[in-house]
XYZ file of C-alpha atoms in Angstrom:
396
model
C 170.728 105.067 159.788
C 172.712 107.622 161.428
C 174.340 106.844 164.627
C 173.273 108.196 168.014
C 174.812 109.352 170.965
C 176.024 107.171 173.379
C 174.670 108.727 176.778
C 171.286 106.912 177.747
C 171.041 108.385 181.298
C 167.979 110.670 182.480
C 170.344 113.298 181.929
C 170.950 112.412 178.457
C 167.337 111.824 177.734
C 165.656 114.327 175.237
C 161.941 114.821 174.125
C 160.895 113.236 170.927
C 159.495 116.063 168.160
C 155.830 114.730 167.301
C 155.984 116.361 164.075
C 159.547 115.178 163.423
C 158.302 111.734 164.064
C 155.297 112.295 161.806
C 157.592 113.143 158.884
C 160.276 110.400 159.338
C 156.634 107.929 159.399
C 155.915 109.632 155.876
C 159.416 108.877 155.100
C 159.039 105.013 156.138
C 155.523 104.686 154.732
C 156.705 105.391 151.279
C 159.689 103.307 151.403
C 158.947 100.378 153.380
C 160.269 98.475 156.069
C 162.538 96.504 154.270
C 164.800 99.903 153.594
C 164.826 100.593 157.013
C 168.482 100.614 156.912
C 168.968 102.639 154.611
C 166.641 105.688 155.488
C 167.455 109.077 157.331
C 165.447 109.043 160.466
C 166.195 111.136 162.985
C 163.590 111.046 164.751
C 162.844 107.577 165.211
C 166.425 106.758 165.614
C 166.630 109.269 168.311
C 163.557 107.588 170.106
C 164.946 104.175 169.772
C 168.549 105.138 170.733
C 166.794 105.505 173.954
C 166.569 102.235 174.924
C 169.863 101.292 174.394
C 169.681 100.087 171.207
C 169.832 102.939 168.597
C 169.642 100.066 165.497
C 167.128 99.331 162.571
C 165.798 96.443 164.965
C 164.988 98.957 167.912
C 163.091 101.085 165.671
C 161.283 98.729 163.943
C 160.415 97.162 167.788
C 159.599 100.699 168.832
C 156.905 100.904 165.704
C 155.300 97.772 166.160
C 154.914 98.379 170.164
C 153.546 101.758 169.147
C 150.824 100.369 166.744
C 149.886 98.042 168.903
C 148.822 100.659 171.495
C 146.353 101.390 169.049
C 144.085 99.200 170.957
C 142.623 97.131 167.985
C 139.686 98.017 165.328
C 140.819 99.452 162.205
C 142.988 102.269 163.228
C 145.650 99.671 164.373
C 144.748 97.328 161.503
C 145.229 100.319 158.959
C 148.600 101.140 160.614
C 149.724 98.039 160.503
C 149.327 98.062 156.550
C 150.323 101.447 156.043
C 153.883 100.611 157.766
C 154.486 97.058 156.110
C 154.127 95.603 159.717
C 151.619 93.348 159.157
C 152.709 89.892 158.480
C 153.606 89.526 154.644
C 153.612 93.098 153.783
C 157.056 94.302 154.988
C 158.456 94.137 151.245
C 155.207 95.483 149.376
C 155.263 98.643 147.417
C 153.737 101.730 149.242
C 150.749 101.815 146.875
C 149.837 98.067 147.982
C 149.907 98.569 151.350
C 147.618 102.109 150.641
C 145.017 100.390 148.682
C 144.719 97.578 151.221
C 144.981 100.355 154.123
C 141.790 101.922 151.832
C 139.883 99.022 151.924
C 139.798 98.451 156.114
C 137.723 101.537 156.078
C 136.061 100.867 152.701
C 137.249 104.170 151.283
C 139.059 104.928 147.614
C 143.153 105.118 147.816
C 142.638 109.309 146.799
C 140.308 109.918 150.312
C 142.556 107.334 152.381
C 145.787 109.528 150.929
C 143.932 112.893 151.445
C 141.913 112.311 154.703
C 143.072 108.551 156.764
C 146.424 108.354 156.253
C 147.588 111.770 157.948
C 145.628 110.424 160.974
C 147.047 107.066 161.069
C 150.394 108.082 161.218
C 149.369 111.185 163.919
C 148.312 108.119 166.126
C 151.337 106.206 165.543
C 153.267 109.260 166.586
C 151.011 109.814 169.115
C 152.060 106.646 171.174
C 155.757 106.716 169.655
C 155.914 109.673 171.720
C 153.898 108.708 174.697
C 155.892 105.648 174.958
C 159.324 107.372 175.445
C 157.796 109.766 178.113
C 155.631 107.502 180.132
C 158.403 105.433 180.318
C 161.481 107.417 180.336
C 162.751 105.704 177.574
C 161.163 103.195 174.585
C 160.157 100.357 175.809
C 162.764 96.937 174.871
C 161.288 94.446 172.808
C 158.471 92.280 174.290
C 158.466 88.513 174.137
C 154.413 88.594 173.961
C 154.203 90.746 170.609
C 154.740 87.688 168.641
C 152.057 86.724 166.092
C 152.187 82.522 166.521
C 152.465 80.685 169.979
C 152.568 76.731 170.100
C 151.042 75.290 173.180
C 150.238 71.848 174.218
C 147.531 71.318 176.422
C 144.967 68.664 177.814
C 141.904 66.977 175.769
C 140.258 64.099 175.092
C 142.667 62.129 177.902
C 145.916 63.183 175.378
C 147.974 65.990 175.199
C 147.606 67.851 171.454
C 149.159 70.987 170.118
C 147.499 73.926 169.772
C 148.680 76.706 167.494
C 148.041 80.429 169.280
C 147.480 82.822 166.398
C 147.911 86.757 168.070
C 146.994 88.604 164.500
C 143.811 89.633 162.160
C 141.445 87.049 161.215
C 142.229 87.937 157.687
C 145.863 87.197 157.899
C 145.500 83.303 158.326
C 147.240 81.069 156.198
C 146.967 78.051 155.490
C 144.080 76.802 157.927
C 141.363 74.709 155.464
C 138.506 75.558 157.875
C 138.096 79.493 159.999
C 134.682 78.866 162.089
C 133.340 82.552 161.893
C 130.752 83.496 164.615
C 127.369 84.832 163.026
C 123.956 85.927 164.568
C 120.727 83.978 164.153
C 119.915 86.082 160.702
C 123.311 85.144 159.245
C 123.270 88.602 158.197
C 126.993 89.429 157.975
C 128.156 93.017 159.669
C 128.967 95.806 157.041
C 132.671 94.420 155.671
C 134.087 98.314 156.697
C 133.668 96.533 160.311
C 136.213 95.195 162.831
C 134.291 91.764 163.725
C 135.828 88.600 162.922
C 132.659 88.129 160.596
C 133.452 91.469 158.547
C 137.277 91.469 158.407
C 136.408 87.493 156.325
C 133.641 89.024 154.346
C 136.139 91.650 153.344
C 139.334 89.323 152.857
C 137.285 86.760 151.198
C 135.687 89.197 148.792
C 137.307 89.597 144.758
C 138.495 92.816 143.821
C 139.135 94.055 140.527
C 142.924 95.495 139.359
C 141.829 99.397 140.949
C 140.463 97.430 144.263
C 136.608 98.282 143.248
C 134.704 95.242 144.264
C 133.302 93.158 142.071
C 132.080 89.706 143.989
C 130.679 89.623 147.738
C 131.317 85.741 147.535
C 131.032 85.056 151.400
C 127.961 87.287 151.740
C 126.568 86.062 147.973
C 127.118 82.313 149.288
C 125.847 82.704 152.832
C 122.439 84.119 150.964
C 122.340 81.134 148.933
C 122.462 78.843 152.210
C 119.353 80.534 153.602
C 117.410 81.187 150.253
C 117.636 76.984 149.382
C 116.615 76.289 153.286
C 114.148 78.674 153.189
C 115.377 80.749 155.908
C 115.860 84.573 154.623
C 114.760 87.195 156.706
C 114.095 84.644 159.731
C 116.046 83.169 162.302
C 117.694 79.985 162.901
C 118.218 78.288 165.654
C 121.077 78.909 168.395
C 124.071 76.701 167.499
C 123.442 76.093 163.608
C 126.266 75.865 161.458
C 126.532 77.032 157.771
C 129.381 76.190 155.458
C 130.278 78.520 152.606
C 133.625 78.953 150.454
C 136.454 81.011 151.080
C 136.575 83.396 148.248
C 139.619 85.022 147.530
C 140.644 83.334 150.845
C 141.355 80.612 149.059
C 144.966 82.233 147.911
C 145.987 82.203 151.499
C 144.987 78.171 152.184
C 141.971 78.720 153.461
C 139.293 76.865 152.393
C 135.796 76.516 154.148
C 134.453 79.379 156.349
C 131.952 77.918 159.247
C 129.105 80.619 160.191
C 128.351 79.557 163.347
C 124.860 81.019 164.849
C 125.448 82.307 168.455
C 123.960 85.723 168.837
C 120.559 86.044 169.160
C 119.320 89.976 168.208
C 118.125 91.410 171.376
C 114.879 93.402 170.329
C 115.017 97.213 170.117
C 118.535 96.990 170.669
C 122.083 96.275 168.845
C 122.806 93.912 171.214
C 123.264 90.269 171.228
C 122.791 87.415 173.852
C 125.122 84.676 173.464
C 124.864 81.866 175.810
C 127.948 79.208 176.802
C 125.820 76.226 175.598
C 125.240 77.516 172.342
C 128.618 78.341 171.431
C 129.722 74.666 172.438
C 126.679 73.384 170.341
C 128.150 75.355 167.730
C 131.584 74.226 167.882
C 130.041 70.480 167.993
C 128.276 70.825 165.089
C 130.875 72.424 163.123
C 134.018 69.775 164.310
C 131.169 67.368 163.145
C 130.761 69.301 159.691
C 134.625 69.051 159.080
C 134.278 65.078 159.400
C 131.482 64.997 157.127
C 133.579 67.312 154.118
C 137.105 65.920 155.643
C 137.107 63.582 152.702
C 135.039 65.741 149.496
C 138.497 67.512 149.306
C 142.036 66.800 148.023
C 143.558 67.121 150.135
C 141.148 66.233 152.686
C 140.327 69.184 155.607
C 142.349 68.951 158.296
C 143.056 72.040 160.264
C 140.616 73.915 162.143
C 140.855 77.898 163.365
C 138.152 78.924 166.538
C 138.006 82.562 167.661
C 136.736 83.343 170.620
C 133.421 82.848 169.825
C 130.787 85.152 171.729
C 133.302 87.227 173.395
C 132.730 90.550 171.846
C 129.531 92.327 172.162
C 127.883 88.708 172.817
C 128.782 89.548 176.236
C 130.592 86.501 177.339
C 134.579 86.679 178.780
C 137.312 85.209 177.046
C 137.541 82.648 179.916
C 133.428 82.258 179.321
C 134.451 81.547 175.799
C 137.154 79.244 175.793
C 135.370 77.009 178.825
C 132.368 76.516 176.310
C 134.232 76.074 172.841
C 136.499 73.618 174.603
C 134.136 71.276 176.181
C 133.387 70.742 172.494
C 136.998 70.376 171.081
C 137.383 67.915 174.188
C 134.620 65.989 173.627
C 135.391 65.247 169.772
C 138.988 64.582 171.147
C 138.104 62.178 172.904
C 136.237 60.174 170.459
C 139.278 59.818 168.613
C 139.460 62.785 166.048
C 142.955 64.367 165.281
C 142.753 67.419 164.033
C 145.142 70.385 164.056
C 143.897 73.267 166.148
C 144.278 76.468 166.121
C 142.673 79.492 167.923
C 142.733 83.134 166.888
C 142.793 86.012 169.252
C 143.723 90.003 168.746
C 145.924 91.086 171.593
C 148.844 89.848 173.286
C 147.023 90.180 176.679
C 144.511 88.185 175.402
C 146.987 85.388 174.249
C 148.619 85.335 177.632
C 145.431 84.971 179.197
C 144.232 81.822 177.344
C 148.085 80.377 176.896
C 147.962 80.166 180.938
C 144.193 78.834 181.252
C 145.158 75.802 178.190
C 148.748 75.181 179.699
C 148.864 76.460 183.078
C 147.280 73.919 185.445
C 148.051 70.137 184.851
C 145.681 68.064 186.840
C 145.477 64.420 187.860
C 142.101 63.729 185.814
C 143.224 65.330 182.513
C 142.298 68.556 182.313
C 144.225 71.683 181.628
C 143.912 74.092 183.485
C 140.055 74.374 181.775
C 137.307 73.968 184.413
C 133.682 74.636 183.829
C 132.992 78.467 185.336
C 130.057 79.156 186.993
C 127.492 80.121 185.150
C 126.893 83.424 184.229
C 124.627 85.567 182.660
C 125.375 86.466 178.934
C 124.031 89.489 179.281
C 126.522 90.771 182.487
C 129.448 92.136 181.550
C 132.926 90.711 181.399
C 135.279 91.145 184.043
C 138.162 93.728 184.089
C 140.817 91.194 182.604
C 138.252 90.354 179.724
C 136.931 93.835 178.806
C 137.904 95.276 174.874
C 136.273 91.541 173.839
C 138.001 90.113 170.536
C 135.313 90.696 168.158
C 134.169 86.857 168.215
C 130.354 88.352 167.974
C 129.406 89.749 164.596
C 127.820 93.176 163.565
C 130.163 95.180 166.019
């Protein structure tokens, strides 16, 4: 990449070109990430020189901070493919990262390169720009945009590691079981959705060689659950757990999905209630699910991945969340299982928050730092530091 001046003062300080920065994003999107180095871009370099650090690195910092400003959903998710910055796709071709940017809003490749793309790329430019003049300057690289945090906190009367996952759903690898939340129906959401539910139905279903679909295997599989217990079209109760395959899942470890039924339909409405107790009867039932199939596999099951269950438009906070899918993870703790953990959340703010509530406080009695909340309604909303919920409730 071409160097940059060396002046970084406000003085020295010029305006980033949207349009430039559009074009040099064209640039990148067709070559990838991994030729970074080798690629003529002004404009990018220009805003990165602006931190001080006018470098491949700095620009590839200053992409990944700008995406993430995307504030979730599939715009960000579609960026993040379309750039090569989601985890394992830095060294795909172009047209691999445009078919899988096609499918996260269920469109063909010729409408995504026609009609999405343009508008992905305006939005990364958008904040690329926005960045350098809110701030005067690119912001440095940020400790909390990492994708994998390991924590040890508090359960069961032993400390265990937790792995912090700050990605996708779809993007886990190698975790045998993903406990996805579900409503009372089991009806999955629409896979073009941003739910945890949809992004697995999507990820999990087989594609043909163009990308057309040609199995629905979570969806087909969930069906086949209710149609043998006789429960299609009609509601289950709060806290039952339903165990299907992975799909095409299964090429990235996975191996069980857990539909966990939390949201009750609210009628006349598209809302959901989801209350505390049900999403640690949930979690109960499905720790006790991956004792009873620990064994029917070779290897046997071992890790387990929770979202925040309930925590998007089920109405409860992360903190709400956490509090009631722990007191479950505690109690099978305590009784002497030893699984690996891991827990799943969108956004680095989100990560922080739970990373300080699991590791934060220390007490005399055991805990960490994870007190039962008072109780609140599951209809009221979330508080300002839980707002933007992680999609843990389906048909969002």
């Amino acid at each position: 990449m071409p160097s940059e001046p060396d002046g970084h003062g406000p003085a020295d300080r010029v305006s980033v070109d949207h349009a430039s920065v559009v074009r040099d994003l064209g640039v990148l999107r067709r070559a990838g990430i991994v030729r970074l180095r080798s690629l003529d871009l002004p404009a990018l370099a220009q805003a990165a020189a602006q931190t001080g650090q006018p470098s491949p690195a700095a620009v590839e910092q200053l992409l990944r901070q700008a995406a993430a400003r995307l504030d979730g959903g599939s715009l960000q998710e579609a960026a993040a493919y379309t750039l090569g910055l989601t985890p394992g796709t830095r060294d795909w071709p172009g047209a691999d990262r445009r078919r899988r940017a096609a499918g996260v809003y269920g469109v063909s490749v010729e409408r995504l390169r026609k009609f999405h793309e343009p508008m992905v790329l305006d939005q990364v430019a958008e904040q690329i720009v926005q960045l350098v003049q809110l701030t005067g300057h690119a912001p440095p690289a940020d400790p909390a945009s990492d994708t994998h945090r390991a924590l040890r906190a508090r359960a069961g009367g032993r400390t265990v590691p937790v792995t912090l996952h700050i990605h996708p759903v779809d993007l886990l690898r190698d975790v045998d079981v993903i406990v996805s939340p579900a409503n009372t129906y089991f009806a999955l959401p629409e896979a073009y959705k941003s739910s945890v539910s949809a992004l697995l139905r999507r990820a999990g279903a087989r594609r043909g060689p163009t990308g057309d679909l040609v199995q629905d295997v979570i969806r087909d599989e969930l069906r086949e659950w209710a149609a043998q217990r006789h429960t299609s079209g009609r509601p289950v109760l709060p806290g039952t757990v339903a165990a299907t395959g992975s799909g095409a899942l299964a090429e990235q470890g996975v191996r069980r999905i857990y539909h966990a039924a939390v949201a009750v339909p609210r009628a006349g409405t598209n809302d959901y209630d989801v209350l505390p107790a049900d999403v640690t009867r949930a979690v109960a039932r499905a720790l006790t699910m991956l004792a009873e199939e620990r064994d029917r596999f070779d290897p046997p099951l071992r890790s387990v991945c929770l979202p925040l269950i309930g925590s998007g438009r089920g109405g409860l906070s992360y903190q709400q969340s956490l509090h009631a899918l722990w007191a479950a993870v505690e109690a099978e703790l305590a009784r002497g299982a030893d699984w690996d953990l891991h827990l799943i959340v969108r956004r680095a703010a989100s990560a922080d928050l739970l990373t300080r509530t699991l590791t934060g406080t220390l007490t005399g009695d055991g805990t960490a730092g994870i007190r039962p909340g008072s109780a609140r309604s599951a209809t009221s909303p979330p508080g300002a530091l839980e707002q933007g919920g992680e999609a843990g409730t389906p048909n969002r």
